[in-house]
Short mmCIF file of C-alpha atoms in Angstrom, two decimals:
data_model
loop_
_atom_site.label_atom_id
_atom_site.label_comp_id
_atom_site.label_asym_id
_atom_site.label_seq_id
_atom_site.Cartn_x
_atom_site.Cartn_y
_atom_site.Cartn_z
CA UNK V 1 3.18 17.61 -25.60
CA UNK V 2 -0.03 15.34 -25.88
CA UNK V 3 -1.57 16.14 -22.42
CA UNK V 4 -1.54 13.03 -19.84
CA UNK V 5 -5.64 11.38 -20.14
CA UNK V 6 -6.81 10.58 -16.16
CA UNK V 7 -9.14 7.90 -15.73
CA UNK V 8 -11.01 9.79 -12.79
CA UNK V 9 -14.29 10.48 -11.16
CA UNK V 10 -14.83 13.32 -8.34
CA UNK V 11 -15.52 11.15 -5.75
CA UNK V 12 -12.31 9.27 -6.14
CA UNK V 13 -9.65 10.09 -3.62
CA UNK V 14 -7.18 7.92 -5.15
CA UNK V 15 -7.44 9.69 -8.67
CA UNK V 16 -7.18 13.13 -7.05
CA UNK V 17 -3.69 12.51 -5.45
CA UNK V 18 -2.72 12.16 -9.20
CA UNK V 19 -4.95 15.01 -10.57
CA UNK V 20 -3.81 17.47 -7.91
CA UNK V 21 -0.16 16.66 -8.93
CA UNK V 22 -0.75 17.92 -12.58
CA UNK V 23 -2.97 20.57 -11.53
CA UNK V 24 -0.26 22.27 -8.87
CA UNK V 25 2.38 21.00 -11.11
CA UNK V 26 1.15 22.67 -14.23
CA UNK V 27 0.90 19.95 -16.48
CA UNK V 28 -1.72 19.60 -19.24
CA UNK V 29 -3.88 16.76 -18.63
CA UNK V 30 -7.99 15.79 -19.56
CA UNK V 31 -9.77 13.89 -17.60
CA UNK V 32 -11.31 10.52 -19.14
CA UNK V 33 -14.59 10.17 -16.23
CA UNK V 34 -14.97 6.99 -14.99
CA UNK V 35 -18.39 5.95 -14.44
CA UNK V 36 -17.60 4.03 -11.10
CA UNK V 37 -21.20 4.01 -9.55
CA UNK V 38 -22.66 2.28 -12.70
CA UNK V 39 -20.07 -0.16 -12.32
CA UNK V 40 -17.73 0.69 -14.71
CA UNK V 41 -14.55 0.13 -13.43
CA UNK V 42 -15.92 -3.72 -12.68
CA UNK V 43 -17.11 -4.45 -16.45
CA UNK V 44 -14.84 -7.21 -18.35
CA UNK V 45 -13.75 -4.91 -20.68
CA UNK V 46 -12.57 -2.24 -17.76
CA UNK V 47 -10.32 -5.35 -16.92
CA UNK V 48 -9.14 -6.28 -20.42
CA UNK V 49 -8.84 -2.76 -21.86
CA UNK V 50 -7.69 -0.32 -18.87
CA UNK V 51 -6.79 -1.50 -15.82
CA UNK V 52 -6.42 -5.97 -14.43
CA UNK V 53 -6.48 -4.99 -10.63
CA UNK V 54 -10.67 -3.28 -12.08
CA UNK V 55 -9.93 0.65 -10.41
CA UNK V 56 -9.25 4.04 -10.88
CA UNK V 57 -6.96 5.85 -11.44
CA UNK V 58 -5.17 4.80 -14.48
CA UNK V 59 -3.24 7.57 -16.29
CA UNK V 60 -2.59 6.86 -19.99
CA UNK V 61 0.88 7.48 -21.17
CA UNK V 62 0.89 7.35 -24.77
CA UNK V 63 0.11 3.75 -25.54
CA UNK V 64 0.89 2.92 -21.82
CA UNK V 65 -1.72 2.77 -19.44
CA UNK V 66 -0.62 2.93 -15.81
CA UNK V 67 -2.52 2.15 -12.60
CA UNK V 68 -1.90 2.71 -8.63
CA UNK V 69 -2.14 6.29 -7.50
CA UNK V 70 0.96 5.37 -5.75
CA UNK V 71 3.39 4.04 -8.65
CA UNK V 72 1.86 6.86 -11.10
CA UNK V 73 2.92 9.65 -8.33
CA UNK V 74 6.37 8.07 -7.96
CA UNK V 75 6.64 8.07 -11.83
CA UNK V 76 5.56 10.88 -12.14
CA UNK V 77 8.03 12.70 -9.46
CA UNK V 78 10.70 11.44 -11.54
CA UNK V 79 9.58 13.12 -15.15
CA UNK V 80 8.18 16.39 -12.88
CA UNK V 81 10.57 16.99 -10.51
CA UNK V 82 8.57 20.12 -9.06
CA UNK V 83 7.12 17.78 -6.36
CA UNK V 84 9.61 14.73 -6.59
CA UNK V 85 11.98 13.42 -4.55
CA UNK V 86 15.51 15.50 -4.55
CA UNK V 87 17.56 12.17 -4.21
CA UNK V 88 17.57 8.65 -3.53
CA UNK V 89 17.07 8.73 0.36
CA UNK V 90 14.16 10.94 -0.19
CA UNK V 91 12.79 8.77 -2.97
CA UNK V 92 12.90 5.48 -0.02
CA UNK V 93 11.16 7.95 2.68
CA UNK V 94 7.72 9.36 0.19
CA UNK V 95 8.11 5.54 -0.92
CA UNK V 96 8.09 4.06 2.66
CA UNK V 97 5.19 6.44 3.50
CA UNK V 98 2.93 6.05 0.46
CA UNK V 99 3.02 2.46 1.53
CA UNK V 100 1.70 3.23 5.08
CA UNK V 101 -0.90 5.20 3.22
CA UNK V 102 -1.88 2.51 0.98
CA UNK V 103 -1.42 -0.41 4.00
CA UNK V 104 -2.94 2.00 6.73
CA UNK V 105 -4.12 5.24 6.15
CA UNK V 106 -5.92 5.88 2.70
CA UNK V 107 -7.32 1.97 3.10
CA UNK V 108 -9.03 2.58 5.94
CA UNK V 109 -10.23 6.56 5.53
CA UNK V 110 -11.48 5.87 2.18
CA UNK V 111 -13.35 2.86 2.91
CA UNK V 112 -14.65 4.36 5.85
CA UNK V 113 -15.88 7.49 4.29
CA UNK V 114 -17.37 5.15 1.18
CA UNK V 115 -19.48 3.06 3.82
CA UNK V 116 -20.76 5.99 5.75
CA UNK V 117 -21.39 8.90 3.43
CA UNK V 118 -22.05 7.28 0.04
CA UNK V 119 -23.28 3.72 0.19
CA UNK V 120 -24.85 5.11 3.31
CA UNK V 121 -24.56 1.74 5.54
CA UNK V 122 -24.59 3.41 8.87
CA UNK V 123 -22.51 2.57 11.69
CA UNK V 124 -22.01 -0.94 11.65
CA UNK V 125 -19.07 -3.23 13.14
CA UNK V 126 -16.48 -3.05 9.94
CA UNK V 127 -17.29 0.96 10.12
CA UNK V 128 -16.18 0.67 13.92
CA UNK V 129 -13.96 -1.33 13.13
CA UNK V 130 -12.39 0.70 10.24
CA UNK V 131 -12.39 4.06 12.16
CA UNK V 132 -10.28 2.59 14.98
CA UNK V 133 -7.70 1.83 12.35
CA UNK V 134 -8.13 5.08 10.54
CA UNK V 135 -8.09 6.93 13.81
CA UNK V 136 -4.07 5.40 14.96
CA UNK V 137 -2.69 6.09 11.04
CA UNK V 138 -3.91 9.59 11.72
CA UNK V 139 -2.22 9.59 14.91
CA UNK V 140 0.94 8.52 13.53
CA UNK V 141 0.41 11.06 11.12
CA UNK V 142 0.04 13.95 13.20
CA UNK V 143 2.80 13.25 15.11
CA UNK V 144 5.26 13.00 12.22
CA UNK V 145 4.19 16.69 10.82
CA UNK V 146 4.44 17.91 14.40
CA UNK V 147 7.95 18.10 13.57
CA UNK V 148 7.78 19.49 9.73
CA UNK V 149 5.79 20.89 7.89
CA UNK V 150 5.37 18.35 4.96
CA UNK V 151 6.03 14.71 5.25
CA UNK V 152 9.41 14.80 4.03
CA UNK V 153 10.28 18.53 5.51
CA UNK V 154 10.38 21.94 3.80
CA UNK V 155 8.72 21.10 0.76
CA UNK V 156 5.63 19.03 -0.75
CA UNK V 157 6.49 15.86 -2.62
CA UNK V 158 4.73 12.82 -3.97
CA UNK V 159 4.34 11.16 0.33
CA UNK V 160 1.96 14.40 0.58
CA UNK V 161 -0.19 14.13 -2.43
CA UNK V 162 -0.39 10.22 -1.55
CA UNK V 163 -1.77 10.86 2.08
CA UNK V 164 -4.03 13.97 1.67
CA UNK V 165 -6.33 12.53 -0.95
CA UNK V 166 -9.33 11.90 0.89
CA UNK V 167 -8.72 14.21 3.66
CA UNK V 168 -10.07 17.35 1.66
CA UNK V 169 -13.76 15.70 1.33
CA UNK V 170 -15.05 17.66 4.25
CA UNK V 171 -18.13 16.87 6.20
CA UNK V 172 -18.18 13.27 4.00
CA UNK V 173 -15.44 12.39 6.50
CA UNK V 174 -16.77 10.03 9.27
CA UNK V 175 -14.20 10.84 12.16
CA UNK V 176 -13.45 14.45 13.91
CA UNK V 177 -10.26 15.68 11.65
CA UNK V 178 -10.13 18.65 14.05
CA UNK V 179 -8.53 16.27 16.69
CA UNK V 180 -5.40 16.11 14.89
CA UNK V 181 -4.45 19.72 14.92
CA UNK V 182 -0.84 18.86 12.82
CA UNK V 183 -2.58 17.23 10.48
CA UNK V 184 -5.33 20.45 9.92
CA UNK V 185 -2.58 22.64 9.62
CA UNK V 186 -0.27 20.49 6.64
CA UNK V 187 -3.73 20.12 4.89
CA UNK V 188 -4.27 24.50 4.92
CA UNK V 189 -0.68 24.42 3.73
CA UNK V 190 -1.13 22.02 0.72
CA UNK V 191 -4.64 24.16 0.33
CA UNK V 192 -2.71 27.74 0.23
CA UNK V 193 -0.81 26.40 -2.95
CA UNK V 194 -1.16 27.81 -6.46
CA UNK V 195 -3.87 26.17 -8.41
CA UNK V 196 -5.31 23.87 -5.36
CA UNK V 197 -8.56 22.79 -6.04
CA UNK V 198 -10.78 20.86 -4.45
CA UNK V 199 -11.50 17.15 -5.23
CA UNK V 200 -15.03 18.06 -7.44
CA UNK V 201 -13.72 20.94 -9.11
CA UNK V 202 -10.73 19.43 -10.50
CA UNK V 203 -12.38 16.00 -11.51
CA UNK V 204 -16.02 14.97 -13.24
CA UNK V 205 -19.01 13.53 -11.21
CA UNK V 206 -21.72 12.01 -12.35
CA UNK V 207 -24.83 14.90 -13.18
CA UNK V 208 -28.06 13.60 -11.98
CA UNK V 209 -30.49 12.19 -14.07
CA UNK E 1 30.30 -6.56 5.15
CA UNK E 2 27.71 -6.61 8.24
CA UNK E 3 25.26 -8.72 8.05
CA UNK E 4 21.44 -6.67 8.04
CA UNK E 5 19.79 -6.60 11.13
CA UNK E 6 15.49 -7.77 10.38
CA UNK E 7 13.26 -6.69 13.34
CA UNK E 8 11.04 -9.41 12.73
CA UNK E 9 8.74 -12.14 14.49
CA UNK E 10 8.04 -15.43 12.71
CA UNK E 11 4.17 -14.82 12.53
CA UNK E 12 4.80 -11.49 9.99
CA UNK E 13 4.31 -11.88 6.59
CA UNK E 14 5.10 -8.40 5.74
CA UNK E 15 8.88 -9.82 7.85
CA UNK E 16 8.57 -12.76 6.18
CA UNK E 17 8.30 -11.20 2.61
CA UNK E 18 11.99 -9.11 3.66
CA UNK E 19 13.48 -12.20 5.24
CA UNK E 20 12.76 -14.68 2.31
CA UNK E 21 14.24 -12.22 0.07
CA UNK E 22 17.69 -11.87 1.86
CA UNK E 23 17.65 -15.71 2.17
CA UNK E 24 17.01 -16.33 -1.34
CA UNK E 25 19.37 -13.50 -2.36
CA UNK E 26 22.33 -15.30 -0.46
CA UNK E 27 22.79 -12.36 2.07
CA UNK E 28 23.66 -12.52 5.45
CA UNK E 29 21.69 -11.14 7.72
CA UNK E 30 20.29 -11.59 12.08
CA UNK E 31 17.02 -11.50 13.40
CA UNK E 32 16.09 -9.27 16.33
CA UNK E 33 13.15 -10.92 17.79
CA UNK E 34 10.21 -8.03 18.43
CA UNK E 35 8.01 -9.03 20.84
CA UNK E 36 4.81 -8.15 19.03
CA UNK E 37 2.39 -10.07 21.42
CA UNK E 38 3.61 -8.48 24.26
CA UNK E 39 2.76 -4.71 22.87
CA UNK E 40 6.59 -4.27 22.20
CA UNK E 41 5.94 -2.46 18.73
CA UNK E 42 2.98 0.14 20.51
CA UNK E 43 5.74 1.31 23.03
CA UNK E 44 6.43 4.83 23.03
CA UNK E 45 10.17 3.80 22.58
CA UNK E 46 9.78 1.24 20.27
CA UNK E 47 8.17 4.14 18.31
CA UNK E 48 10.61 7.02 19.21
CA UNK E 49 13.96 4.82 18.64
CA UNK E 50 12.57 1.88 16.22
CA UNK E 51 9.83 3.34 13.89
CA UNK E 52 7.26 5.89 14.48
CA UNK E 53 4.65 3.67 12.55
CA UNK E 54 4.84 1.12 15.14
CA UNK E 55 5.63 -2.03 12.83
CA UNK E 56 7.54 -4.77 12.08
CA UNK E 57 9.58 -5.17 10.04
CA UNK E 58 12.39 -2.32 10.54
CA UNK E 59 15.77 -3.42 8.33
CA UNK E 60 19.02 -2.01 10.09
CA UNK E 61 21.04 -1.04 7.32
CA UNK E 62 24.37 0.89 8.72
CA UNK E 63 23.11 3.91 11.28
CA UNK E 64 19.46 3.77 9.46
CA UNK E 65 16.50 2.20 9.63
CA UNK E 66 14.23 1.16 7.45
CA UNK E 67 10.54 0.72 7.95
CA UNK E 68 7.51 -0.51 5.10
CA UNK E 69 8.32 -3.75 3.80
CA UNK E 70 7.53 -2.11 0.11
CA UNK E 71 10.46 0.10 0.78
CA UNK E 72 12.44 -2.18 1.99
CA UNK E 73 12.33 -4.31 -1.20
CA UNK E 74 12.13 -1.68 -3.33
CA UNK E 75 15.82 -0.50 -1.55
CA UNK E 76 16.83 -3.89 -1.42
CA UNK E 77 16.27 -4.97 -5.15
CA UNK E 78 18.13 -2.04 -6.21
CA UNK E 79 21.20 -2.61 -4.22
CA UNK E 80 20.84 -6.64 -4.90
CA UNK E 81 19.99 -7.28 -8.20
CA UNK E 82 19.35 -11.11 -8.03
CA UNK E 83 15.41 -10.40 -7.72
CA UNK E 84 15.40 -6.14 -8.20
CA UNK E 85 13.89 -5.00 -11.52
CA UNK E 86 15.96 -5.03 -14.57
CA UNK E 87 14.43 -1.74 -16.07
CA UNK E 88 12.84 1.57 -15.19
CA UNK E 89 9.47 0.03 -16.81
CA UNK E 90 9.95 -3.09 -14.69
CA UNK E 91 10.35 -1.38 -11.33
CA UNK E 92 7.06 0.73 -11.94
CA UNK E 93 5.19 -2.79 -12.68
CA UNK E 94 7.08 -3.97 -9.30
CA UNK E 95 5.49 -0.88 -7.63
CA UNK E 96 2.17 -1.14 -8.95
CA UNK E 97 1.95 -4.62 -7.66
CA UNK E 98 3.78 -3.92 -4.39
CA UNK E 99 1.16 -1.12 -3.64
CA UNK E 100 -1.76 -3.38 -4.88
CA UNK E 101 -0.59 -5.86 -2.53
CA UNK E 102 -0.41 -2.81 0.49
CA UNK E 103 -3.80 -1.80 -0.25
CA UNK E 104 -5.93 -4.64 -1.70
CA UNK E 105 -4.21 -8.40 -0.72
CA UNK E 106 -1.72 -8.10 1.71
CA UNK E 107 -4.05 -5.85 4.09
CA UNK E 108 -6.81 -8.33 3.84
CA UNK E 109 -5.11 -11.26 3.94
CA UNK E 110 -3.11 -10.25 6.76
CA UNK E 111 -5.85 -8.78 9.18
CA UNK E 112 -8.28 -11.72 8.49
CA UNK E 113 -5.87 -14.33 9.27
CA UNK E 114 -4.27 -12.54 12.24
CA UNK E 115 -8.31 -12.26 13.66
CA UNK E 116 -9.44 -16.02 12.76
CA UNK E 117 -6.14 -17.99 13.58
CA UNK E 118 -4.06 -15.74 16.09
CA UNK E 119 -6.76 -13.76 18.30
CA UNK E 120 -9.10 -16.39 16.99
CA UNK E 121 -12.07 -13.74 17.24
CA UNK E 122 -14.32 -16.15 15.45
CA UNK E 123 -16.42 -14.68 12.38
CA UNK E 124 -17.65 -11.67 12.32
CA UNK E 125 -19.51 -9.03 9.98
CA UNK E 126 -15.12 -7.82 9.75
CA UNK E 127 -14.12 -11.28 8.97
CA UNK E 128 -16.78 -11.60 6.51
CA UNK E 129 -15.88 -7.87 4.85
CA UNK E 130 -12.31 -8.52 4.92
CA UNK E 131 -13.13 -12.30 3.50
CA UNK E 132 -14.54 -11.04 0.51
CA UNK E 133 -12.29 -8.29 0.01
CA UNK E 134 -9.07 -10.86 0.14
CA UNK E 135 -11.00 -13.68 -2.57
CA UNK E 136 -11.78 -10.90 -4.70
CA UNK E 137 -8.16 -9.74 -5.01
CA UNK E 138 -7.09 -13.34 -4.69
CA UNK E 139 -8.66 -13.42 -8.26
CA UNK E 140 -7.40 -10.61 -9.70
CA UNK E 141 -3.65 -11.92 -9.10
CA UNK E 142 -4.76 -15.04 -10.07
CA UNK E 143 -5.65 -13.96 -13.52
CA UNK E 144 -2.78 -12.44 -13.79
CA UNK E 145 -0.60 -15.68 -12.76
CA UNK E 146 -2.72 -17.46 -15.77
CA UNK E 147 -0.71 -15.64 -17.67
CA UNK E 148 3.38 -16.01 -16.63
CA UNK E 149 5.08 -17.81 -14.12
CA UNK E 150 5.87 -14.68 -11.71
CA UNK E 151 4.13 -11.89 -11.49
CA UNK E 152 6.62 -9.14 -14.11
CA UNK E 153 7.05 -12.53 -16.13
CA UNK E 154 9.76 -14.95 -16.28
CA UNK E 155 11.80 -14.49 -13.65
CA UNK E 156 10.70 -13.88 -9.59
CA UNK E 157 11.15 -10.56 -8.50
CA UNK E 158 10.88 -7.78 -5.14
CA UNK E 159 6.48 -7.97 -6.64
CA UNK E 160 5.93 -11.67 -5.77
CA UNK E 161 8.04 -11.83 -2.58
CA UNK E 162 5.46 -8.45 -1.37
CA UNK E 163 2.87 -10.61 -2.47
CA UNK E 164 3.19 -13.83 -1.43
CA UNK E 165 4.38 -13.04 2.06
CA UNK E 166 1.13 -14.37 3.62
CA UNK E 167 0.23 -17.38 1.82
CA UNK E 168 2.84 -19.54 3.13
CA UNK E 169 1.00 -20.15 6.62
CA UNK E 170 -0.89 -22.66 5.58
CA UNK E 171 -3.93 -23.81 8.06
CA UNK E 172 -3.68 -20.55 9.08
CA UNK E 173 -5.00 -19.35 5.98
CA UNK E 174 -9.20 -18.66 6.76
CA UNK E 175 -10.02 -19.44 2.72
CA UNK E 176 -9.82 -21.57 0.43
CA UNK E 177 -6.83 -21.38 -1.61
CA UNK E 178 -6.44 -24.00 -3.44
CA UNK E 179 -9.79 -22.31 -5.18
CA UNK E 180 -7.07 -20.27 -7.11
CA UNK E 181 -4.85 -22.94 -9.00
CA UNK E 182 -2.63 -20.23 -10.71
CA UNK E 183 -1.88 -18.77 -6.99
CA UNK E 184 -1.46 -22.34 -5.61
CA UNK E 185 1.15 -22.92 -8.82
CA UNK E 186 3.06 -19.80 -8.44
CA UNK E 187 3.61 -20.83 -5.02
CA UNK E 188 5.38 -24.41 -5.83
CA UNK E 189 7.28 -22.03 -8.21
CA UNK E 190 8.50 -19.77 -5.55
CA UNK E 191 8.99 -22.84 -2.74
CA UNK E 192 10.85 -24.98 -5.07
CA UNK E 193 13.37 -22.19 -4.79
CA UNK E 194 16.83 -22.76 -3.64
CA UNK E 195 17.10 -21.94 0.29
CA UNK E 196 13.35 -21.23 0.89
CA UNK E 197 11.93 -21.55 4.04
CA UNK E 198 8.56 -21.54 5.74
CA UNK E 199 8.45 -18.40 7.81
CA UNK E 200 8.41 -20.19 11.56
CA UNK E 201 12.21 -21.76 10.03
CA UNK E 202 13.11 -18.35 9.10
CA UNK E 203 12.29 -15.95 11.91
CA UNK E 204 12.11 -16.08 15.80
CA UNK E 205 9.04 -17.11 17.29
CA UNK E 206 8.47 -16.30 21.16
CA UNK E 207 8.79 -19.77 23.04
CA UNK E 208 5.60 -20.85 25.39
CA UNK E 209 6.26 -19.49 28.65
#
């Protein structure tokens, strides 16, 4: 099997949902880094070659090359059912989920986090305002794995991957992710697996030079 | 066969984008009017009996209910097959779009035009962030409606109702659309459809009182 090429870069959130997938799932894959803070991903040729919408991740698939951490994971769920969805009703719940994550949960944390701890803007209104929304999705959050231990119930699927990307970046994180105690505990769980790895082992930065 | 019940409210787009597609689809279905302006959707039991994310729109369907409006027509294209994908390769384009439109258009578009034209908060360094974030992804689908009428290709499908459920309001709109002539023409397409409606024709609004 030709292993699965990630377009990815260590800072990216979105591209680890899909990288941690392979890694816990045991899949061969290479990463392909992206060289985001150079402007990559915003180059013509990004556009016309890789990927229209101008992001990461895109996973090539032999000669297909697939974008959206959230269609790639639900793809992927179906050709690796390790962490898929066991039927149809499950497939509509990680679905409706990874769709709160992309309206109102990853949107917000990752943007957040980019403003404050990489671009380095300081607090400003759009980071108050963006922590406010950040701050209710991880309240709605919490209080859905107060009752289970993964987003769907006994087991980790594709909703989990989807909503835990950016949550493993530590002390980058602009908001206390102690006050959501459920939350803490799902993200040890997903952490205790086989083969976890944090977001910059598992994907390339950019050295310094 | 009982008609679906749409918690909706005429000013939702992500409502809209459910409603237009049971209209269009020839299925019968009721409104239940949800009170958004009066806080009905951040009650504890709107929550606890509706949908723990707190959002319109929730689709009845039998004893469940269904919550994400990207779920919802994902389910609903499968089960109706008038605008659902006709392949496996076609639904993952649908999803890749339908989370695009979660995370990069619909969130934008949504949240500026809800400030500007319903709270009316005037511009601020948010409307100006979310402003250029919207035109910027306004473009990107754009350049992709250069090239086919819908956004999978010939036919309309669950992608373009996720994706055009805010751009029917009009004045309401804080940008310029007509700046994006493929957008503007995609939109004729869509409203030249048999049995579309504007959203305040298709869903409940709550009288002046």
């Amino acid at each position: 099997m030709t292993p699965y090429e990630l377009y990815c870069f260590g800072e990216s959130g979105n591209a680890y949902k899909v990288a941690l997938f392979l890694e816990l799932s045991g899949i061969p894959w290479t990463a392909r880094f992206v060289d985001f803070f150079n402007g990559e991903t915003r180059k013509p040729e990004y556009r016309s070659d890789v990927n229209e919408m101008g992001e990461a991740p895109v996973l090539v698939i032999g000669d297909r090359k697939m974008s959206q951490s959230g269609a790639i994971l639900h793809h992927l769920g179906k050709v690796h059912p390790k962490f898929g969805p066991a039927s149809e009703s499950e497939e509509e719940e990680a679905l409706r989920w990874m769709f709160f994550d992309n309206h109102k949960f990853t949107s917000y944390i990752a943007t957040l986090r980019f403003m404050i701890s990489i671009t380095k803007t300081g607090e400003t209104p759009v980071t108050e305002f963006l922590r406010g929304r950040a701050i209710n999705s991880l309240k709605t959050v919490d209080a859905h794995l107060a009752r289970r231990p993964f987003m769907l119930g006994e087991r980790m699927t594709i909703a989990d991957f989807s909503l835990c990307g950016y949550l493993f970046y530590g002390d980058e994180l602009p908001f206390d992710l102690k006050a959501h105690a459920h939350v803490v505990a799902w993200l040890d769980r997903i952490k205790s697996m086989h083969g976890w790895k944090h977001p910059y082992d598992l994907m390339p930065r950019k050295s310094a030079s």
